mmCIF file with all atom_site columns, C-alpha atoms in Angstrom:
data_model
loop_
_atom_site.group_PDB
_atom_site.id
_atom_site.type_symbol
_atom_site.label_atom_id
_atom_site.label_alt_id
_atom_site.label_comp_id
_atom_site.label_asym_id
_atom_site.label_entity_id
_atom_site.label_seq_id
_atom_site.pdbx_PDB_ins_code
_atom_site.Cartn_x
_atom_site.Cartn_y
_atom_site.Cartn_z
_atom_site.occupancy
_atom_site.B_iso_or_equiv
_atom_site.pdbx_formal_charge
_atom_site.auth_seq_id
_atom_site.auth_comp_id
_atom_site.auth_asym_id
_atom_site.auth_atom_id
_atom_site.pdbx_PDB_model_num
ATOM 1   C CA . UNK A 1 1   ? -42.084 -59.016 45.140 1.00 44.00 ? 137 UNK A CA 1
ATOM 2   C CA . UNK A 1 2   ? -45.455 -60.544 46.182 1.00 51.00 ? 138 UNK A CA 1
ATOM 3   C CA . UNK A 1 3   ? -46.081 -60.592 49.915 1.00 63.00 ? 139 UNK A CA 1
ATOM 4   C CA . UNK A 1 4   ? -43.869 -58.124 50.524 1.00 70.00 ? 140 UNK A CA 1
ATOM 5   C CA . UNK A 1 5   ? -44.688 -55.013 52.255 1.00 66.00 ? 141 UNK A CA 1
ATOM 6   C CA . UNK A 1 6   ? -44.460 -51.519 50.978 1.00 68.00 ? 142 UNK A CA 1
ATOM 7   C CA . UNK A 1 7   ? -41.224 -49.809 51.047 1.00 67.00 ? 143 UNK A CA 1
ATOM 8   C CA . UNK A 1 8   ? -41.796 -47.227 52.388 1.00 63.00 ? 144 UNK A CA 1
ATOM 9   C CA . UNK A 1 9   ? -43.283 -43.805 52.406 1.00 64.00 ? 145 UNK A CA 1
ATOM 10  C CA . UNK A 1 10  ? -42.668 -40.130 52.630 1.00 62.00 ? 146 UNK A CA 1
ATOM 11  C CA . UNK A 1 11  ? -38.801 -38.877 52.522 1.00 61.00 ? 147 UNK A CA 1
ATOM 12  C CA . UNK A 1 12  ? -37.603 -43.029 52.138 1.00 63.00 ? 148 UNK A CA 1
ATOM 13  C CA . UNK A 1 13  ? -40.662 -42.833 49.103 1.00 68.00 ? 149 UNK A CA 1
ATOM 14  C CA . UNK A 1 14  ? -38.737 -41.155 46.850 1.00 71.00 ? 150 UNK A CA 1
ATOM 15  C CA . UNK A 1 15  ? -34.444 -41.299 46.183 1.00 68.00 ? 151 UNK A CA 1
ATOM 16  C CA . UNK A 1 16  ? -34.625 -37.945 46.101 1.00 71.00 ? 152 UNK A CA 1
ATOM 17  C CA . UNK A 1 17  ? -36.049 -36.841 49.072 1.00 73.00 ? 153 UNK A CA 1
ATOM 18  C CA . UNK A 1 18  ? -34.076 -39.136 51.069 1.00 69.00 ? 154 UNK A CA 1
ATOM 19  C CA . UNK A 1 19  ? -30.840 -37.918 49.687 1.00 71.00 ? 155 UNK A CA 1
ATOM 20  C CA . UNK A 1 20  ? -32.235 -33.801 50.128 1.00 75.00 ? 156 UNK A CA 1
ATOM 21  C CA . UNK A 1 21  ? -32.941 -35.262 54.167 1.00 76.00 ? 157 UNK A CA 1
ATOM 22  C CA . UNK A 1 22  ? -29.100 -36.103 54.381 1.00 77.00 ? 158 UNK A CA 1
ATOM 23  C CA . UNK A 1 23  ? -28.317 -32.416 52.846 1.00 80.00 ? 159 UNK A CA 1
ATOM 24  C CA . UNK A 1 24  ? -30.543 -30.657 55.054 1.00 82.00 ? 160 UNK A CA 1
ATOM 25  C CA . UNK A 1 25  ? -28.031 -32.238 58.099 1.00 82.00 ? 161 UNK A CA 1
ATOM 26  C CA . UNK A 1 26  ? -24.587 -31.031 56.337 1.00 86.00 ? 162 UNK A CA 1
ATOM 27  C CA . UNK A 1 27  ? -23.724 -34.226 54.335 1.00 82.00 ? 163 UNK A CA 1
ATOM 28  C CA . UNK A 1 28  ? -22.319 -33.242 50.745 1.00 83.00 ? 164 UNK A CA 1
ATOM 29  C CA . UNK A 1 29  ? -24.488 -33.344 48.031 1.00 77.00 ? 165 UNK A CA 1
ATOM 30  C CA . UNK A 1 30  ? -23.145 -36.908 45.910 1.00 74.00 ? 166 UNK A CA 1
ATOM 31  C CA . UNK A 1 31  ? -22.298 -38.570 49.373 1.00 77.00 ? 167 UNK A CA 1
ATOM 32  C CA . UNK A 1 32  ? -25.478 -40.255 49.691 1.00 72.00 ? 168 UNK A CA 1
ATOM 33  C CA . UNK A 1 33  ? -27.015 -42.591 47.115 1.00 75.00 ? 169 UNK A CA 1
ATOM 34  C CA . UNK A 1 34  ? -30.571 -43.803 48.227 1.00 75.00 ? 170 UNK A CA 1
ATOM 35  C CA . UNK A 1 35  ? -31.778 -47.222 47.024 1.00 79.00 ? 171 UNK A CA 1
ATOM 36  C CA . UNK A 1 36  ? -35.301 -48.100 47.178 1.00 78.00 ? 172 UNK A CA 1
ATOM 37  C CA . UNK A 1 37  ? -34.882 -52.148 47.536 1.00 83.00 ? 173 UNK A CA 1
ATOM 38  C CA . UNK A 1 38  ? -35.452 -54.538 50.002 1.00 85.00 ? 174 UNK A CA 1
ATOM 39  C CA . UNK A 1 39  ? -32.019 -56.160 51.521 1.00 88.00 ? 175 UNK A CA 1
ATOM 40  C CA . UNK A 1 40  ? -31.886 -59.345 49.520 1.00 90.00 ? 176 UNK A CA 1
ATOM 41  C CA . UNK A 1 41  ? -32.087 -57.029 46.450 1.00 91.00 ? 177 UNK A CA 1
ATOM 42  C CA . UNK A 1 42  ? -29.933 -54.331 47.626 1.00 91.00 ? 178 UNK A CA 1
ATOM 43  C CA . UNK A 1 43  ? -26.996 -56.840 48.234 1.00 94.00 ? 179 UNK A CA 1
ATOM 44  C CA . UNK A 1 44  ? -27.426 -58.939 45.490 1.00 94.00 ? 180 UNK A CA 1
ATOM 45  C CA . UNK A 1 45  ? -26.306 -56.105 43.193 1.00 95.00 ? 181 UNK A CA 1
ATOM 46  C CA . UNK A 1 46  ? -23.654 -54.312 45.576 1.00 95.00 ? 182 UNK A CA 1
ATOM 47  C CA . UNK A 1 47  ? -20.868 -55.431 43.879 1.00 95.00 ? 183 UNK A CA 1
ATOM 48  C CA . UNK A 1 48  ? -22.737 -54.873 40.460 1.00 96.00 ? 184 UNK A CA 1
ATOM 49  C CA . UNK A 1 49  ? -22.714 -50.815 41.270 1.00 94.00 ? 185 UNK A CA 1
ATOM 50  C CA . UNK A 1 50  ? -19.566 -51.008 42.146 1.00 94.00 ? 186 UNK A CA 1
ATOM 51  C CA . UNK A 1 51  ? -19.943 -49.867 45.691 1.00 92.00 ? 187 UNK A CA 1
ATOM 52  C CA . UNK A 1 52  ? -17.081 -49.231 47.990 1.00 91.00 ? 188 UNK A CA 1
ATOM 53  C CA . UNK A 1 53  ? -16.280 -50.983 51.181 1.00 92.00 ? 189 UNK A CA 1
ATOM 54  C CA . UNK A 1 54  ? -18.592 -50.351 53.966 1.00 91.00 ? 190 UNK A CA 1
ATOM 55  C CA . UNK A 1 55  ? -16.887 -48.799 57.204 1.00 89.00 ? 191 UNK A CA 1
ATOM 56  C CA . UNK A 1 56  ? -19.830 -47.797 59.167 1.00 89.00 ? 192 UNK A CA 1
ATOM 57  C CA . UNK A 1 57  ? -23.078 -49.723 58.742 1.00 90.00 ? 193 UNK A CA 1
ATOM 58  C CA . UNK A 1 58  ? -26.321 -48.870 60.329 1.00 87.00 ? 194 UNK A CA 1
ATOM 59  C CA . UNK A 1 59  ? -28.635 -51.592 60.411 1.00 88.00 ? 195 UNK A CA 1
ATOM 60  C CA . UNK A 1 60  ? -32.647 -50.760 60.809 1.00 82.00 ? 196 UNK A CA 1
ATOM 61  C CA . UNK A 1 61  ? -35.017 -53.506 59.653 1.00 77.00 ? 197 UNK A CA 1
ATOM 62  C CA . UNK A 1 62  ? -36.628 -56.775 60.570 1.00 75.00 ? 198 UNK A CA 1
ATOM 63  C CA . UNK A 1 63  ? -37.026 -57.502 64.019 1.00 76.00 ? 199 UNK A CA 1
ATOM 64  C CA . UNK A 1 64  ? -36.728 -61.476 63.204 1.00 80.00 ? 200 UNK A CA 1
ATOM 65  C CA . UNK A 1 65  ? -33.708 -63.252 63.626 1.00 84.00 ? 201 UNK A CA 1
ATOM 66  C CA . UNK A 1 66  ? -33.217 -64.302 60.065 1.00 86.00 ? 202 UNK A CA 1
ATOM 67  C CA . UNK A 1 67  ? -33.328 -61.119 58.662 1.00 86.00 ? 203 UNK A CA 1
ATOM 68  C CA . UNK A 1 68  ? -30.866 -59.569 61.354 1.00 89.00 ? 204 UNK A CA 1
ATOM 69  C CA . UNK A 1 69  ? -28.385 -62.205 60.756 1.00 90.00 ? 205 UNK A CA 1
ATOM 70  C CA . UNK A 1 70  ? -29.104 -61.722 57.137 1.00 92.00 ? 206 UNK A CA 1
ATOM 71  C CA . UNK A 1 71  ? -28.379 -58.076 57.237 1.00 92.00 ? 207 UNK A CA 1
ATOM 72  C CA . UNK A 1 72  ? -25.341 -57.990 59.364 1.00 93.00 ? 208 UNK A CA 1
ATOM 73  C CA . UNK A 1 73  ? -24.076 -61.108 57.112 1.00 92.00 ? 209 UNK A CA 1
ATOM 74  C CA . UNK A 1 74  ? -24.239 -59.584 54.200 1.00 93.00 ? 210 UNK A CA 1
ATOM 75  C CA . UNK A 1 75  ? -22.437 -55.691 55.821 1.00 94.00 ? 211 UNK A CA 1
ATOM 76  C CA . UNK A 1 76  ? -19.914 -58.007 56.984 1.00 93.00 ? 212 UNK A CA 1
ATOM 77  C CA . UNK A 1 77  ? -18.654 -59.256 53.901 1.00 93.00 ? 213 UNK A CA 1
ATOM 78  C CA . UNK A 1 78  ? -18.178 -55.837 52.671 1.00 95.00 ? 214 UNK A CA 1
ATOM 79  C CA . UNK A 1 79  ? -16.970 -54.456 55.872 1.00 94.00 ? 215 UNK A CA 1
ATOM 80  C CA . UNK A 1 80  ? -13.626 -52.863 55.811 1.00 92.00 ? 216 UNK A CA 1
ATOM 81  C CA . UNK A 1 81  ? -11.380 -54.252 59.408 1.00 92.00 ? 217 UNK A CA 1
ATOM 82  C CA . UNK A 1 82  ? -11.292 -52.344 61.668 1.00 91.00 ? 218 UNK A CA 1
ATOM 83  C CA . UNK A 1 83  ? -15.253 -51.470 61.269 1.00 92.00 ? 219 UNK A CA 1
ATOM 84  C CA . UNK A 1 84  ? -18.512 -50.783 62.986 1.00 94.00 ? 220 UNK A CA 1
ATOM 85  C CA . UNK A 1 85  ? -22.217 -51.773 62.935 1.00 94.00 ? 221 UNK A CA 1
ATOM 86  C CA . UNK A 1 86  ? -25.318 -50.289 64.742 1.00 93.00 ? 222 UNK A CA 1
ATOM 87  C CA . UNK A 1 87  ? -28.233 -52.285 65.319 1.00 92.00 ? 223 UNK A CA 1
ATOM 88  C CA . UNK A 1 88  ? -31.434 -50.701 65.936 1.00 87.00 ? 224 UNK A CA 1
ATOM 89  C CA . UNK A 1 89  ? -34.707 -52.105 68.247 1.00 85.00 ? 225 UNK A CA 1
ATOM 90  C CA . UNK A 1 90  ? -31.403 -54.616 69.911 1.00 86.00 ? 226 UNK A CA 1
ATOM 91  C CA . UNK A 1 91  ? -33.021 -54.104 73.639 1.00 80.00 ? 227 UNK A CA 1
ATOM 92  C CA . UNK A 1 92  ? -34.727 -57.781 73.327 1.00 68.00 ? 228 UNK A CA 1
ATOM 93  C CA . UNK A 1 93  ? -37.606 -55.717 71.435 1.00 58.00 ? 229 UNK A CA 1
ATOM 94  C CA . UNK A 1 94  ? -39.896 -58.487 69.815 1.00 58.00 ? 230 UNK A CA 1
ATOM 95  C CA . UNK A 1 95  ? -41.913 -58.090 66.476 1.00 53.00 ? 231 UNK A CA 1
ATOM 96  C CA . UNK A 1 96  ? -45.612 -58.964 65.387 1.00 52.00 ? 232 UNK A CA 1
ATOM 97  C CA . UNK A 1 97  ? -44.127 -62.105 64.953 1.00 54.00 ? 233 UNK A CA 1
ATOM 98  C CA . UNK A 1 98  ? -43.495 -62.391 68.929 1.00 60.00 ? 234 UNK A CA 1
ATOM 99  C CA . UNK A 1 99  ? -39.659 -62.911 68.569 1.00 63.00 ? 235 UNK A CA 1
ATOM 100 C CA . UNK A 1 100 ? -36.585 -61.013 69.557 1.00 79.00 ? 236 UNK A CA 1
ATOM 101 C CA . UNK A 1 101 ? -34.570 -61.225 66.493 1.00 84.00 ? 237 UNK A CA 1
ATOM 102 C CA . UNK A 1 102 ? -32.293 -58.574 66.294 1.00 89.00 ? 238 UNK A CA 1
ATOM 103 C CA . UNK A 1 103 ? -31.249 -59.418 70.304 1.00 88.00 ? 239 UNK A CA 1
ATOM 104 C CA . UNK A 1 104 ? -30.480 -62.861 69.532 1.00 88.00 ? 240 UNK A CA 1
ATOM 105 C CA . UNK A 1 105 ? -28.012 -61.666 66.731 1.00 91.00 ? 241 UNK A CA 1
ATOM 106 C CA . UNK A 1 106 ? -26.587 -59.125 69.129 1.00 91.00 ? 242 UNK A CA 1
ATOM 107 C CA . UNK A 1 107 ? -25.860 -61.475 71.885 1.00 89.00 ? 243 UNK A CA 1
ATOM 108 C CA . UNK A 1 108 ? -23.837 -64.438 69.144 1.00 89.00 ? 244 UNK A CA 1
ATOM 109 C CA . UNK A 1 109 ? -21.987 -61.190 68.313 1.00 89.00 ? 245 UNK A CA 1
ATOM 110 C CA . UNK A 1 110 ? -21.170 -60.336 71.550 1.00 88.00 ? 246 UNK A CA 1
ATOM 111 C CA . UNK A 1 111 ? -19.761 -63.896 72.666 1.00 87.00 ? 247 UNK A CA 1
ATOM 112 C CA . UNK A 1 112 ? -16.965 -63.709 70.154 1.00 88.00 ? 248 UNK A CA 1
ATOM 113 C CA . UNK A 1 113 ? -13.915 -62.060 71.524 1.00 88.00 ? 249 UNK A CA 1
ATOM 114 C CA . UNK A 1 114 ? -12.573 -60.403 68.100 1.00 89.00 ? 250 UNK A CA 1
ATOM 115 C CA . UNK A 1 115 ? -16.254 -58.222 68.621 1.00 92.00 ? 251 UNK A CA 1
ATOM 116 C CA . UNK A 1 116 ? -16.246 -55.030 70.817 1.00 92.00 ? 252 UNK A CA 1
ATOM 117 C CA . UNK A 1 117 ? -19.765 -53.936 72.010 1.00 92.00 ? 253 UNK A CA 1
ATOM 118 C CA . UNK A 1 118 ? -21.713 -51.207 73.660 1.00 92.00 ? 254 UNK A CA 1
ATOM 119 C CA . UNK A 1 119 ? -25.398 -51.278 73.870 1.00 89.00 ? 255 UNK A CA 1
ATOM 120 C CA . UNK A 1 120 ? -27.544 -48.514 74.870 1.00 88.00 ? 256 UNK A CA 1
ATOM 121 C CA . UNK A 1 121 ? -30.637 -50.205 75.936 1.00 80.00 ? 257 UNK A CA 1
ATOM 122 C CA . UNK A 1 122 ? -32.852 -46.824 75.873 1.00 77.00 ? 258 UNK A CA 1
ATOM 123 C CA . UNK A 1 123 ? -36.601 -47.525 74.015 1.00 76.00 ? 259 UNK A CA 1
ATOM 124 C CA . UNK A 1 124 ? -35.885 -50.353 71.604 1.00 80.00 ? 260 UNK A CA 1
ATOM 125 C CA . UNK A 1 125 ? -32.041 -49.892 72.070 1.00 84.00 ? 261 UNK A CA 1
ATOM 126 C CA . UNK A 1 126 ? -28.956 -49.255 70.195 1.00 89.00 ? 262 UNK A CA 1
ATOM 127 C CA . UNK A 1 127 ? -25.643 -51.527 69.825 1.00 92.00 ? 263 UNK A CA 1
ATOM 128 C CA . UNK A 1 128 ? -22.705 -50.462 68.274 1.00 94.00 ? 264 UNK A CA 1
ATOM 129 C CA . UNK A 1 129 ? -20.749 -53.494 67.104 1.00 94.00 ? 265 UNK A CA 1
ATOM 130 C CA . UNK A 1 130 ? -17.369 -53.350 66.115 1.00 94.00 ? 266 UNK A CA 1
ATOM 131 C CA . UNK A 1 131 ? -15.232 -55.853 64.364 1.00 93.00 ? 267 UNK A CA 1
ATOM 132 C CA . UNK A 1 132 ? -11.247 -56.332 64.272 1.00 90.00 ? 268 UNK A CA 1
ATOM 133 C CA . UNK A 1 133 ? -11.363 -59.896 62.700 1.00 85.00 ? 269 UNK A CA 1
ATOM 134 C CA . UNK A 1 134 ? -13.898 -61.249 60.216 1.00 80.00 ? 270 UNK A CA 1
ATOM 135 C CA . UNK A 1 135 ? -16.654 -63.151 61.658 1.00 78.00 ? 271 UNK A CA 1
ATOM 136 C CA . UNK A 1 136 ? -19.491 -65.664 60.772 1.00 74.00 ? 272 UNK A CA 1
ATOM 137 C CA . UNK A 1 137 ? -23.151 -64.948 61.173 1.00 71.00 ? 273 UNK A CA 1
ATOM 138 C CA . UNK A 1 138 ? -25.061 -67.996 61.073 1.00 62.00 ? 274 UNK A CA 1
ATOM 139 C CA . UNK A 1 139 ? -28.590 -67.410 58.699 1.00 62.00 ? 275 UNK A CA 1
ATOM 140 C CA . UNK A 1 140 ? -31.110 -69.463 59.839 1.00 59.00 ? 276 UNK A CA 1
ATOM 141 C CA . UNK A 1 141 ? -34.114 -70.796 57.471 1.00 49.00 ? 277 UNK A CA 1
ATOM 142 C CA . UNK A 1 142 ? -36.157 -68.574 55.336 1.00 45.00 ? 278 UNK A CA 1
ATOM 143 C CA . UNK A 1 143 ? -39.428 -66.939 57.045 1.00 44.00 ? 279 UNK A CA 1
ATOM 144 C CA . UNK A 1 144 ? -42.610 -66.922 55.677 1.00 41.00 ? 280 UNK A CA 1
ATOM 145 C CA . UNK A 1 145 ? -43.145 -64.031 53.222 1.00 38.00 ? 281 UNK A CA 1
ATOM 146 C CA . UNK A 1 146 ? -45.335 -62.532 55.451 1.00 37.00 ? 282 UNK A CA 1
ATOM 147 C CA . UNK A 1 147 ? -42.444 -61.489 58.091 1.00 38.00 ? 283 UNK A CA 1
ATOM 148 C CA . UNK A 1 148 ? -40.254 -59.589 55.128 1.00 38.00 ? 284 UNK A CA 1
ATOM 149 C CA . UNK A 1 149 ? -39.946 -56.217 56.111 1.00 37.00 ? 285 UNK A CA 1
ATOM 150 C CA . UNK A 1 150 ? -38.122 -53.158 54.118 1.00 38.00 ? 286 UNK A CA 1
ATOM 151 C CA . UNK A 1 151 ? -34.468 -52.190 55.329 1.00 39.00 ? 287 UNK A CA 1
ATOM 152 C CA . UNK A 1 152 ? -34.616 -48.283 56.190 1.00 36.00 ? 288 UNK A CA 1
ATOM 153 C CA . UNK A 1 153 ? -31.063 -48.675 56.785 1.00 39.00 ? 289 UNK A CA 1
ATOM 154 C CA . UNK A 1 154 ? -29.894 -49.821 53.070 1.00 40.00 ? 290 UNK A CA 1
ATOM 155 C CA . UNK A 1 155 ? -29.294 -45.898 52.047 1.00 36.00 ? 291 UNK A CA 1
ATOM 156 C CA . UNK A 1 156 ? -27.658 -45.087 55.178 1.00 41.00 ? 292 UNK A CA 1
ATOM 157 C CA . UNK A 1 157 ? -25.116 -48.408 54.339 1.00 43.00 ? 293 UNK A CA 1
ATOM 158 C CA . UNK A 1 158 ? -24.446 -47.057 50.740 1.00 39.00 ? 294 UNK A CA 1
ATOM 159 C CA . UNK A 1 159 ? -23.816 -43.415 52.118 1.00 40.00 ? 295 UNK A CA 1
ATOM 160 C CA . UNK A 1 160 ? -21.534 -44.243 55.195 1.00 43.00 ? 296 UNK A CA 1
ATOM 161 C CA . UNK A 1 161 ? -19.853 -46.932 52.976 1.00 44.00 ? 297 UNK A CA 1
ATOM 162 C CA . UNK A 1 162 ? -17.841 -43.824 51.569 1.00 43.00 ? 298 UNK A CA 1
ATOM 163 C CA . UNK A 1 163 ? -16.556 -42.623 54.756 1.00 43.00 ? 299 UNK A CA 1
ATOM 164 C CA . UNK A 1 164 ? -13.565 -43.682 56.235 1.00 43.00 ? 300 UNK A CA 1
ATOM 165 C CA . UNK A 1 165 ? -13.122 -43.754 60.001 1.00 42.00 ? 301 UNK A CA 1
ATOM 166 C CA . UNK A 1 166 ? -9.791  -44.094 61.802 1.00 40.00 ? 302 UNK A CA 1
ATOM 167 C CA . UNK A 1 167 ? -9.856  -46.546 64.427 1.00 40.00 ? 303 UNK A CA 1
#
């Protein structure tokens, strides 16, 4: 789409690649299914492809709130209960843009008592987020096109989708 950056380069370039970087760490060939989309894509045709329920989402993208919200939203309503999120860059990291998206999101999460979390605030910080009940994650407004960044994270969604983890 116009205004949109690149998505991506190197091992994320190519489907391939980014399934043979999986193999090379001891995940079964057929377990990971790369998709070279942006989120609003990616999502829009989960159900289309028929993918399973997700029980371990890893979410690595925007840095603005909107599209954190956006992506946890949309992992939400396909996350099977008990199930977990990460959040990358969550230690109040801001973007070009200046804000600190993906904290903000963190810390809504974090004030609802159904929502378990455990932040490791090393570099740009790591949250793990899990959920018992289903929860609401406000979306703000739209950005301007020129904040849309790629989501690194949508192959490691569709690949951890098909494991299931006992709580």
């Amino acid at each position: 789409a116009s205004g949109r950056p690149d998505l991506g380069s190197g091992t994320w370039a190519d489907s391939d690649a980014g399934t043979d970087r999986f193999a090379c760490l001891g995940v079964a060939p057929g377990t990971v299914k790369h998709f070279k989309e942006y989120d609003d894509e990616f999502f829009a045709r989960y159900e289309q492809r028929k993918l399973p329920q997700i029980d371990l989402a890893v979410i690595d993208g925007a840095h603005d709130e909107y599209h954190a919200a956006f992506d946890l939203a949309e992992v939400l309503r396909r996350l099977r209960l008990p199930g977990f999120v990460v959040m990358h860059d969550s230690a109040h990291f801001a973007n070009r843009t200046g804000q600190y998206g993906v904290a903000a999101v963190v810390d809504r999460c974090a004030s609802q008592p159904s929502v378990e979390v455990l932040n490791l605030p090393g570099n740009a910080g790591l949250t793990l987020l899990r959920f018992s009940q289903r929860v609401g994650v406000p979306v703000n407004t739209l950005p301007p096109a020129s904040v849309f960044w790629p989501v690194a994270a949508v192959a490691a969604v569709a690949f951890l989708a098909g494991w299931r983890l006992t709580p």
